[in-house]
Short mmCIF file of N, CA and C in Angstrom, two decimals:
data_model
loop_
_atom_site.label_atom_id
_atom_site.label_comp_id
_atom_site.label_asym_id
_atom_site.label_seq_id
_atom_site.Cartn_x
_atom_site.Cartn_y
_atom_site.Cartn_z
N MET A 1 55.95 100.32 -108.07
CA MET A 1 56.10 101.12 -109.27
C MET A 1 54.75 101.63 -109.77
N PHE A 2 53.68 101.03 -109.32
CA PHE A 2 52.37 101.46 -109.76
C PHE A 2 51.72 102.37 -108.73
N LYS A 3 52.57 103.07 -108.00
CA LYS A 3 52.10 103.96 -106.93
C LYS A 3 51.04 104.92 -107.43
N SER A 4 49.98 104.99 -106.67
CA SER A 4 48.87 105.92 -106.94
C SER A 4 48.35 105.83 -108.36
N GLY A 5 48.50 104.66 -108.99
CA GLY A 5 48.00 104.47 -110.34
C GLY A 5 48.90 104.98 -111.45
N VAL A 6 50.02 105.61 -111.10
CA VAL A 6 50.89 106.19 -112.12
C VAL A 6 51.39 105.12 -113.10
N GLY A 7 51.74 103.96 -112.60
CA GLY A 7 52.21 102.90 -113.49
C GLY A 7 51.15 102.48 -114.49
N PHE A 8 49.92 102.35 -114.03
CA PHE A 8 48.83 101.99 -114.94
C PHE A 8 48.59 103.08 -115.96
N LEU A 9 48.58 104.33 -115.49
CA LEU A 9 48.37 105.46 -116.41
C LEU A 9 49.49 105.51 -117.44
N ALA A 10 50.73 105.30 -116.99
CA ALA A 10 51.88 105.35 -117.90
C ALA A 10 51.79 104.24 -118.94
N LEU A 11 51.49 103.02 -118.51
CA LEU A 11 51.47 101.89 -119.45
C LEU A 11 50.26 101.94 -120.39
N PHE A 12 49.10 102.29 -119.88
CA PHE A 12 47.95 102.40 -120.78
C PHE A 12 48.12 103.61 -121.70
N GLY A 13 48.77 104.67 -121.20
CA GLY A 13 49.10 105.79 -122.07
C GLY A 13 50.00 105.34 -123.21
N LEU A 14 50.96 104.47 -122.90
CA LEU A 14 51.83 103.93 -123.94
C LEU A 14 51.02 103.12 -124.95
N GLY A 15 50.06 102.36 -124.48
CA GLY A 15 49.21 101.60 -125.40
C GLY A 15 48.48 102.52 -126.37
N TRP A 16 47.92 103.60 -125.86
CA TRP A 16 47.24 104.56 -126.73
C TRP A 16 48.24 105.24 -127.67
N TRP A 17 49.43 105.52 -127.16
CA TRP A 17 50.48 106.13 -127.98
C TRP A 17 50.83 105.20 -129.14
N LEU A 18 50.94 103.90 -128.86
CA LEU A 18 51.23 102.94 -129.92
C LEU A 18 50.12 102.94 -130.97
N LEU A 19 48.88 103.09 -130.54
CA LEU A 19 47.79 103.22 -131.49
C LEU A 19 47.99 104.46 -132.36
N ALA A 20 48.31 105.58 -131.74
CA ALA A 20 48.52 106.82 -132.49
C ALA A 20 49.65 106.67 -133.50
N THR A 21 50.74 106.05 -133.07
CA THR A 21 51.90 105.93 -133.97
C THR A 21 51.66 104.93 -135.09
N SER A 22 50.62 104.11 -134.99
CA SER A 22 50.32 103.17 -136.06
C SER A 22 49.90 103.91 -137.33
N ALA A 23 49.64 105.20 -137.22
CA ALA A 23 49.29 106.01 -138.38
C ALA A 23 50.52 106.33 -139.22
N PHE A 24 51.70 106.08 -138.69
CA PHE A 24 52.95 106.39 -139.39
C PHE A 24 53.68 105.11 -139.75
N GLY A 25 54.71 105.26 -140.52
CA GLY A 25 55.54 104.12 -140.87
C GLY A 25 57.00 104.50 -140.81
N GLY A 26 57.85 103.52 -141.02
CA GLY A 26 59.28 103.73 -141.13
C GLY A 26 59.92 104.33 -139.89
N ALA A 27 60.92 105.17 -140.15
CA ALA A 27 61.72 105.76 -139.07
C ALA A 27 60.90 106.66 -138.15
N VAL A 28 59.89 107.33 -138.70
CA VAL A 28 59.05 108.21 -137.87
C VAL A 28 58.37 107.40 -136.78
N ARG A 29 57.84 106.25 -137.16
CA ARG A 29 57.16 105.42 -136.17
C ARG A 29 58.14 104.88 -135.15
N VAL A 30 59.31 104.43 -135.59
CA VAL A 30 60.31 103.89 -134.67
C VAL A 30 60.71 104.95 -133.64
N VAL A 31 60.96 106.17 -134.09
CA VAL A 31 61.35 107.25 -133.18
C VAL A 31 60.19 107.57 -132.23
N ALA A 32 58.97 107.64 -132.76
CA ALA A 32 57.81 107.97 -131.93
C ALA A 32 57.56 106.89 -130.89
N VAL A 33 57.69 105.62 -131.27
CA VAL A 33 57.50 104.53 -130.31
C VAL A 33 58.57 104.61 -129.23
N GLY A 34 59.81 104.86 -129.62
CA GLY A 34 60.89 105.00 -128.64
C GLY A 34 60.62 106.15 -127.67
N ALA A 35 60.15 107.26 -128.20
CA ALA A 35 59.85 108.41 -127.35
C ALA A 35 58.74 108.07 -126.36
N GLY A 36 57.73 107.36 -126.82
CA GLY A 36 56.64 106.95 -125.93
C GLY A 36 57.12 106.03 -124.83
N CYS A 37 58.02 105.13 -125.16
CA CYS A 37 58.58 104.23 -124.14
C CYS A 37 59.36 105.01 -123.10
N VAL A 38 60.11 106.01 -123.55
CA VAL A 38 60.88 106.84 -122.62
C VAL A 38 59.93 107.60 -121.68
N VAL A 39 58.86 108.14 -122.22
CA VAL A 39 57.88 108.86 -121.39
C VAL A 39 57.28 107.93 -120.34
N ALA A 40 56.84 106.75 -120.77
CA ALA A 40 56.19 105.81 -119.83
C ALA A 40 57.16 105.39 -118.73
N VAL A 41 58.37 105.02 -119.09
CA VAL A 41 59.36 104.60 -118.09
C VAL A 41 59.72 105.78 -117.18
N GLY A 42 59.87 106.95 -117.77
CA GLY A 42 60.18 108.14 -116.97
C GLY A 42 59.12 108.44 -115.93
N LEU A 43 57.86 108.31 -116.31
CA LEU A 43 56.77 108.55 -115.36
C LEU A 43 56.79 107.52 -114.23
N MET A 44 57.04 106.26 -114.57
CA MET A 44 57.07 105.23 -113.53
C MET A 44 58.26 105.42 -112.60
N LEU A 45 59.40 105.80 -113.14
CA LEU A 45 60.56 106.05 -112.28
C LEU A 45 60.35 107.27 -111.40
N ALA A 46 59.72 108.29 -111.96
CA ALA A 46 59.43 109.49 -111.16
C ALA A 46 58.48 109.16 -110.02
N ALA A 47 57.48 108.34 -110.30
CA ALA A 47 56.54 107.94 -109.25
C ALA A 47 57.27 107.17 -108.15
N ARG A 48 58.15 106.30 -108.58
CA ARG A 48 58.90 105.50 -107.60
C ARG A 48 59.77 106.38 -106.72
N ARG A 49 60.36 107.38 -107.33
CA ARG A 49 61.29 108.26 -106.61
C ARG A 49 60.57 109.30 -105.74
N ILE A 50 59.48 109.86 -106.24
CA ILE A 50 58.85 111.02 -105.60
C ILE A 50 57.69 110.64 -104.67
N LEU A 51 56.86 109.70 -105.08
CA LEU A 51 55.67 109.39 -104.27
C LEU A 51 56.08 108.64 -103.01
N PRO A 52 55.37 108.88 -101.92
CA PRO A 52 55.71 108.20 -100.67
C PRO A 52 55.45 106.70 -100.77
N ALA A 53 56.15 105.95 -99.94
CA ALA A 53 56.02 104.49 -99.94
C ALA A 53 54.58 104.06 -99.70
N SER A 54 53.81 104.85 -98.98
CA SER A 54 52.43 104.49 -98.67
C SER A 54 51.48 104.71 -99.85
N ALA A 55 51.92 105.42 -100.89
CA ALA A 55 51.04 105.74 -102.02
C ALA A 55 50.64 104.46 -102.75
N GLY A 56 49.37 104.31 -102.97
CA GLY A 56 48.88 103.17 -103.74
C GLY A 56 48.96 101.85 -103.00
N GLY A 57 48.92 101.89 -101.70
CA GLY A 57 48.96 100.65 -100.92
C GLY A 57 47.73 99.82 -101.14
N PRO A 58 47.62 98.70 -100.44
CA PRO A 58 46.47 97.81 -100.63
C PRO A 58 45.15 98.52 -100.31
N PHE A 59 44.13 98.16 -101.08
CA PHE A 59 42.80 98.73 -100.86
C PHE A 59 42.09 97.95 -99.77
N PRO A 60 41.20 98.63 -99.05
CA PRO A 60 40.29 97.88 -98.19
C PRO A 60 39.42 96.98 -99.08
N ALA A 61 38.90 95.91 -98.50
CA ALA A 61 38.16 94.89 -99.26
C ALA A 61 36.99 95.48 -100.05
N ASP A 62 36.24 96.42 -99.46
CA ASP A 62 35.09 96.97 -100.17
C ASP A 62 35.52 97.79 -101.39
N ARG A 63 36.59 98.55 -101.26
CA ARG A 63 37.10 99.32 -102.40
C ARG A 63 37.65 98.39 -103.49
N ARG A 64 38.37 97.38 -103.07
CA ARG A 64 38.94 96.42 -104.03
C ARG A 64 37.81 95.74 -104.81
N ARG A 65 36.74 95.36 -104.13
CA ARG A 65 35.60 94.71 -104.77
C ARG A 65 34.95 95.66 -105.79
N ARG A 66 34.74 96.90 -105.40
CA ARG A 66 34.12 97.89 -106.30
C ARG A 66 35.03 98.17 -107.50
N PHE A 67 36.34 98.29 -107.26
CA PHE A 67 37.32 98.49 -108.32
C PHE A 67 37.25 97.33 -109.31
N ASN A 68 37.22 96.11 -108.79
CA ASN A 68 37.16 94.93 -109.65
C ASN A 68 35.85 94.88 -110.46
N GLN A 69 34.74 95.29 -109.85
CA GLN A 69 33.46 95.31 -110.56
C GLN A 69 33.50 96.31 -111.71
N ILE A 70 34.02 97.50 -111.43
CA ILE A 70 34.10 98.55 -112.46
C ILE A 70 35.00 98.09 -113.61
N ASN A 71 36.16 97.57 -113.28
CA ASN A 71 37.08 97.14 -114.33
C ASN A 71 36.56 95.92 -115.08
N GLY A 72 35.92 95.00 -114.37
CA GLY A 72 35.34 93.84 -115.05
C GLY A 72 34.29 94.26 -116.07
N LEU A 73 33.42 95.17 -115.67
CA LEU A 73 32.40 95.67 -116.58
C LEU A 73 33.04 96.39 -117.77
N GLN A 74 34.05 97.20 -117.48
CA GLN A 74 34.74 97.91 -118.56
C GLN A 74 35.29 96.92 -119.60
N TRP A 75 35.98 95.88 -119.14
CA TRP A 75 36.57 94.92 -120.07
C TRP A 75 35.50 94.13 -120.82
N LEU A 76 34.40 93.83 -120.17
CA LEU A 76 33.31 93.13 -120.84
C LEU A 76 32.76 94.00 -121.97
N VAL A 77 32.53 95.27 -121.70
CA VAL A 77 32.01 96.19 -122.73
C VAL A 77 33.03 96.34 -123.86
N ILE A 78 34.31 96.40 -123.53
CA ILE A 78 35.34 96.51 -124.57
C ILE A 78 35.33 95.28 -125.48
N ILE A 79 35.19 94.11 -124.91
CA ILE A 79 35.13 92.88 -125.71
C ILE A 79 33.91 92.90 -126.63
N VAL A 80 32.77 93.32 -126.09
CA VAL A 80 31.55 93.40 -126.90
C VAL A 80 31.75 94.39 -128.05
N ILE A 81 32.34 95.54 -127.76
CA ILE A 81 32.60 96.54 -128.81
C ILE A 81 33.48 95.94 -129.91
N ALA A 82 34.55 95.28 -129.51
CA ALA A 82 35.47 94.70 -130.50
C ALA A 82 34.77 93.67 -131.38
N VAL A 83 33.97 92.82 -130.76
CA VAL A 83 33.28 91.77 -131.52
C VAL A 83 32.23 92.39 -132.45
N VAL A 84 31.41 93.27 -131.93
CA VAL A 84 30.32 93.86 -132.72
C VAL A 84 30.89 94.69 -133.88
N CYS A 85 31.88 95.54 -133.59
CA CYS A 85 32.46 96.38 -134.65
C CYS A 85 33.15 95.52 -135.72
N SER A 86 33.84 94.49 -135.29
CA SER A 86 34.52 93.61 -136.25
C SER A 86 33.50 92.90 -137.14
N ARG A 87 32.46 92.34 -136.53
CA ARG A 87 31.44 91.63 -137.31
C ARG A 87 30.64 92.57 -138.20
N ALA A 88 30.52 93.82 -137.78
CA ALA A 88 29.76 94.80 -138.58
C ALA A 88 30.63 95.41 -139.69
N GLY A 89 31.89 95.02 -139.75
CA GLY A 89 32.78 95.56 -140.78
C GLY A 89 33.22 96.98 -140.50
N ALA A 90 33.22 97.38 -139.23
CA ALA A 90 33.61 98.74 -138.85
C ALA A 90 34.67 98.73 -137.75
N PRO A 91 35.80 98.05 -137.99
CA PRO A 91 36.82 98.00 -136.94
C PRO A 91 37.42 99.37 -136.62
N VAL A 92 37.29 100.31 -137.52
CA VAL A 92 37.81 101.66 -137.27
C VAL A 92 37.11 102.31 -136.08
N LEU A 93 35.91 101.86 -135.76
CA LEU A 93 35.17 102.45 -134.63
C LEU A 93 35.59 101.87 -133.28
N ILE A 94 36.39 100.82 -133.29
CA ILE A 94 36.79 100.21 -132.01
C ILE A 94 37.55 101.20 -131.13
N PRO A 95 38.60 101.88 -131.61
CA PRO A 95 39.31 102.81 -130.72
C PRO A 95 38.45 103.95 -130.17
N PRO A 96 37.65 104.63 -131.00
CA PRO A 96 36.83 105.70 -130.41
C PRO A 96 35.85 105.20 -129.35
N LEU A 97 35.23 104.05 -129.62
CA LEU A 97 34.27 103.52 -128.65
C LEU A 97 34.96 103.05 -127.37
N ILE A 98 36.13 102.46 -127.51
CA ILE A 98 36.87 102.05 -126.31
C ILE A 98 37.29 103.27 -125.50
N ALA A 99 37.71 104.34 -126.18
CA ALA A 99 38.07 105.56 -125.45
C ALA A 99 36.88 106.09 -124.65
N LEU A 100 35.69 106.02 -125.24
CA LEU A 100 34.49 106.45 -124.51
C LEU A 100 34.28 105.59 -123.26
N VAL A 101 34.40 104.28 -123.42
CA VAL A 101 34.18 103.37 -122.28
C VAL A 101 35.24 103.59 -121.20
N VAL A 102 36.49 103.71 -121.60
CA VAL A 102 37.56 103.92 -120.62
C VAL A 102 37.36 105.26 -119.91
N GLY A 103 36.99 106.27 -120.67
CA GLY A 103 36.73 107.57 -120.05
C GLY A 103 35.61 107.49 -119.03
N LEU A 104 34.53 106.84 -119.41
CA LEU A 104 33.39 106.73 -118.49
C LEU A 104 33.74 105.89 -117.26
N HIS A 105 34.64 104.92 -117.39
CA HIS A 105 34.99 104.08 -116.24
C HIS A 105 35.74 104.87 -115.17
N PHE A 106 36.36 106.00 -115.57
CA PHE A 106 37.06 106.82 -114.59
C PHE A 106 36.09 107.54 -113.64
N LEU A 107 34.85 107.75 -114.06
CA LEU A 107 33.90 108.46 -113.19
C LEU A 107 33.60 107.70 -111.91
N PRO A 108 33.21 106.41 -111.96
CA PRO A 108 33.02 105.71 -110.69
C PRO A 108 34.34 105.47 -109.95
N LEU A 109 35.45 105.35 -110.69
CA LEU A 109 36.74 105.17 -110.02
C LEU A 109 37.11 106.41 -109.20
N ALA A 110 36.72 107.58 -109.69
CA ALA A 110 36.99 108.81 -108.94
C ALA A 110 36.34 108.73 -107.56
N ALA A 111 35.15 108.17 -107.50
CA ALA A 111 34.47 108.02 -106.21
C ALA A 111 35.11 106.93 -105.37
N VAL A 112 35.44 105.79 -106.00
CA VAL A 112 36.05 104.67 -105.27
C VAL A 112 37.35 105.10 -104.60
N PHE A 113 38.17 105.84 -105.34
CA PHE A 113 39.48 106.25 -104.82
C PHE A 113 39.43 107.58 -104.07
N GLY A 114 38.27 108.24 -104.08
CA GLY A 114 38.19 109.56 -103.45
C GLY A 114 39.11 110.55 -104.15
N GLN A 115 39.20 110.45 -105.47
CA GLN A 115 40.08 111.28 -106.28
C GLN A 115 39.27 112.02 -107.35
N PRO A 116 38.71 113.17 -107.01
CA PRO A 116 37.92 113.91 -108.00
C PRO A 116 38.72 114.27 -109.25
N ARG A 117 40.05 114.33 -109.14
CA ARG A 117 40.87 114.68 -110.30
C ARG A 117 40.75 113.64 -111.42
N LEU A 118 40.27 112.43 -111.11
CA LEU A 118 40.09 111.42 -112.16
C LEU A 118 38.96 111.79 -113.12
N ARG A 119 38.19 112.80 -112.77
CA ARG A 119 37.17 113.27 -113.70
C ARG A 119 37.81 113.94 -114.93
N VAL A 120 39.02 114.44 -114.76
CA VAL A 120 39.71 115.10 -115.88
C VAL A 120 40.05 114.09 -116.98
N PRO A 121 40.76 112.98 -116.67
CA PRO A 121 40.99 112.03 -117.76
C PRO A 121 39.68 111.42 -118.27
N ALA A 122 38.68 111.34 -117.41
CA ALA A 122 37.37 110.85 -117.87
C ALA A 122 36.87 111.74 -119.00
N ALA A 123 36.85 113.03 -118.76
CA ALA A 123 36.36 113.97 -119.78
C ALA A 123 37.25 113.96 -121.02
N LEU A 124 38.56 113.90 -120.83
CA LEU A 124 39.46 113.93 -121.97
C LEU A 124 39.38 112.66 -122.83
N LEU A 125 39.22 111.51 -122.19
CA LEU A 125 39.08 110.27 -122.96
C LEU A 125 37.75 110.22 -123.70
N VAL A 126 36.70 110.72 -123.07
CA VAL A 126 35.42 110.81 -123.78
C VAL A 126 35.58 111.75 -124.97
N ALA A 127 36.28 112.87 -124.76
CA ALA A 127 36.53 113.80 -125.87
C ALA A 127 37.35 113.13 -126.98
N ALA A 128 38.32 112.29 -126.60
CA ALA A 128 39.11 111.57 -127.59
C ALA A 128 38.23 110.65 -128.43
N GLY A 129 37.33 109.94 -127.76
CA GLY A 129 36.42 109.05 -128.48
C GLY A 129 35.50 109.83 -129.41
N LEU A 130 34.98 110.95 -128.92
CA LEU A 130 34.10 111.77 -129.75
C LEU A 130 34.86 112.38 -130.93
N ALA A 131 36.10 112.80 -130.69
CA ALA A 131 36.92 113.37 -131.77
C ALA A 131 37.21 112.32 -132.83
N GLY A 132 37.54 111.11 -132.40
CA GLY A 132 37.77 110.04 -133.36
C GLY A 132 36.51 109.72 -134.16
N GLY A 133 35.37 109.73 -133.47
CA GLY A 133 34.10 109.52 -134.16
C GLY A 133 33.82 110.63 -135.16
N ALA A 134 34.17 111.85 -134.81
CA ALA A 134 33.96 112.98 -135.73
C ALA A 134 34.85 112.84 -136.97
N VAL A 135 36.09 112.39 -136.77
CA VAL A 135 36.98 112.18 -137.91
C VAL A 135 36.39 111.10 -138.82
N TRP A 136 35.87 110.05 -138.23
CA TRP A 136 35.26 108.97 -139.02
C TRP A 136 34.02 109.47 -139.77
N LEU A 137 33.17 110.23 -139.07
CA LEU A 137 31.96 110.76 -139.71
C LEU A 137 32.30 111.71 -140.86
N ALA A 138 33.44 112.40 -140.74
CA ALA A 138 33.88 113.30 -141.80
C ALA A 138 34.59 112.54 -142.92
N GLU A 139 34.52 111.21 -142.82
CA GLU A 139 35.12 110.31 -143.81
C GLU A 139 36.64 110.44 -143.87
N GLY A 140 37.24 110.74 -142.70
CA GLY A 140 38.70 110.75 -142.62
C GLY A 140 39.23 109.33 -142.71
N PRO A 141 40.49 109.19 -143.08
CA PRO A 141 41.06 107.85 -143.20
C PRO A 141 41.16 107.16 -141.83
N ASP A 142 41.17 105.85 -141.86
CA ASP A 142 41.26 105.07 -140.62
C ASP A 142 42.47 105.50 -139.79
N ARG A 143 43.61 105.76 -140.45
CA ARG A 143 44.81 106.15 -139.71
C ARG A 143 44.61 107.47 -138.98
N ALA A 144 43.80 108.36 -139.54
CA ALA A 144 43.52 109.64 -138.87
C ALA A 144 42.66 109.41 -137.63
N VAL A 145 41.74 108.47 -137.71
CA VAL A 145 40.93 108.12 -136.54
C VAL A 145 41.83 107.56 -135.44
N ARG A 146 42.69 106.61 -135.80
CA ARG A 146 43.61 106.01 -134.82
C ARG A 146 44.53 107.06 -134.22
N PHE A 147 45.07 107.92 -135.06
CA PHE A 147 45.99 108.95 -134.57
C PHE A 147 45.27 109.90 -133.60
N THR A 148 44.11 110.35 -133.97
CA THR A 148 43.35 111.30 -133.14
C THR A 148 43.03 110.70 -131.77
N VAL A 149 42.43 109.52 -131.78
CA VAL A 149 42.03 108.88 -130.53
C VAL A 149 43.27 108.52 -129.70
N GLY A 150 44.25 107.93 -130.34
CA GLY A 150 45.45 107.50 -129.62
C GLY A 150 46.22 108.65 -129.02
N LEU A 151 46.42 109.72 -129.78
CA LEU A 151 47.19 110.86 -129.27
C LEU A 151 46.49 111.53 -128.09
N ILE A 152 45.23 111.84 -128.24
CA ILE A 152 44.50 112.51 -127.16
C ILE A 152 44.45 111.62 -125.92
N SER A 153 44.20 110.34 -126.11
CA SER A 153 44.11 109.42 -124.97
C SER A 153 45.45 109.28 -124.26
N ALA A 154 46.52 109.09 -125.05
CA ALA A 154 47.86 108.95 -124.45
C ALA A 154 48.22 110.19 -123.65
N LEU A 155 48.06 111.36 -124.27
CA LEU A 155 48.42 112.59 -123.57
C LEU A 155 47.56 112.82 -122.33
N SER A 156 46.31 112.40 -122.39
CA SER A 156 45.42 112.52 -121.22
C SER A 156 45.92 111.67 -120.06
N LEU A 157 46.25 110.41 -120.35
CA LEU A 157 46.70 109.51 -119.28
C LEU A 157 48.08 109.91 -118.77
N TRP A 158 48.97 110.23 -119.68
CA TRP A 158 50.31 110.67 -119.24
C TRP A 158 50.24 111.99 -118.48
N GLY A 159 49.37 112.88 -118.91
CA GLY A 159 49.20 114.14 -118.19
C GLY A 159 48.67 113.92 -116.78
N THR A 160 47.75 112.99 -116.63
CA THR A 160 47.22 112.67 -115.30
C THR A 160 48.30 112.04 -114.43
N ALA A 161 49.13 111.18 -115.02
CA ALA A 161 50.24 110.58 -114.27
C ALA A 161 51.22 111.67 -113.82
N LEU A 162 51.55 112.57 -114.72
CA LEU A 162 52.46 113.67 -114.39
C LEU A 162 51.86 114.56 -113.31
N TRP A 163 50.58 114.84 -113.42
CA TRP A 163 49.87 115.65 -112.42
C TRP A 163 49.95 114.98 -111.05
N THR A 164 49.79 113.66 -111.03
CA THR A 164 49.87 112.92 -109.77
C THR A 164 51.26 113.03 -109.16
N VAL A 165 52.27 112.85 -109.99
CA VAL A 165 53.65 112.90 -109.50
C VAL A 165 54.04 114.31 -109.07
N THR A 166 53.74 115.30 -109.90
CA THR A 166 54.13 116.67 -109.56
C THR A 166 53.32 117.22 -108.40
N GLY A 167 52.08 116.74 -108.24
CA GLY A 167 51.28 117.16 -107.09
C GLY A 167 51.86 116.64 -105.79
N ALA A 168 52.54 115.51 -105.84
CA ALA A 168 53.15 114.94 -104.64
C ALA A 168 54.54 115.49 -104.40
N ALA A 169 55.17 116.07 -105.41
CA ALA A 169 56.54 116.54 -105.27
C ALA A 169 56.72 117.59 -104.17
N PRO A 170 55.85 118.62 -104.09
CA PRO A 170 56.04 119.61 -103.00
C PRO A 170 55.94 118.98 -101.61
N ALA A 171 55.01 118.05 -101.44
CA ALA A 171 54.87 117.39 -100.15
C ALA A 171 56.10 116.55 -99.83
N ALA A 172 56.65 115.90 -100.85
CA ALA A 172 57.85 115.08 -100.65
C ALA A 172 59.03 115.97 -100.27
N ARG A 173 59.13 117.14 -100.91
CA ARG A 173 60.23 118.07 -100.56
C ARG A 173 60.06 118.59 -99.14
N ARG A 174 58.81 118.89 -98.75
CA ARG A 174 58.57 119.37 -97.39
C ARG A 174 58.97 118.29 -96.37
N GLY A 175 58.64 117.04 -96.69
CA GLY A 175 58.98 115.93 -95.78
C GLY A 175 60.47 115.74 -95.67
N ALA A 176 61.21 115.99 -96.75
CA ALA A 176 62.66 115.81 -96.74
C ALA A 176 63.35 116.93 -95.96
N THR A 177 62.75 118.11 -95.93
CA THR A 177 63.38 119.24 -95.25
C THR A 177 62.86 119.44 -93.84
N GLY A 178 61.74 118.81 -93.53
CA GLY A 178 61.11 119.06 -92.23
C GLY A 178 61.35 117.96 -91.33
#
């Protein structure tokens, strides 16, 4: 179900979506959360149906090691950001800074996976972090920061997942007819 990273993109997109919807309350939030769940599940089911069985298979040892190093560093930096921002009394900066880190982590992953298209979510997540920072600098409310960062990040990851699935669809149709 996590073929070609679509499952990860869908689920982390949902996480960012949940951050965005935290700006709302009541029925609006319930409907928005439900819609986000439908999108994430839909992307994973589409990947399962459309992508070839070989998509996202096991990595060679050197790639797996590099992937683990990149992700380990990313999570370490995220933990440091959360601790420092919390202790500094600026928890509102956690989402924008995490978006920057996650965006930057896609750059070496693009090389590891040989997928230059991963530079797109890298740029968009960095933009999400910068946009959230701009909202904060403009003294926007915390919920506006969360909404801005969460929405842009979710749409970036879900868009990349959709791009992955739809990019494979023509090849899958050719394989079915040929």
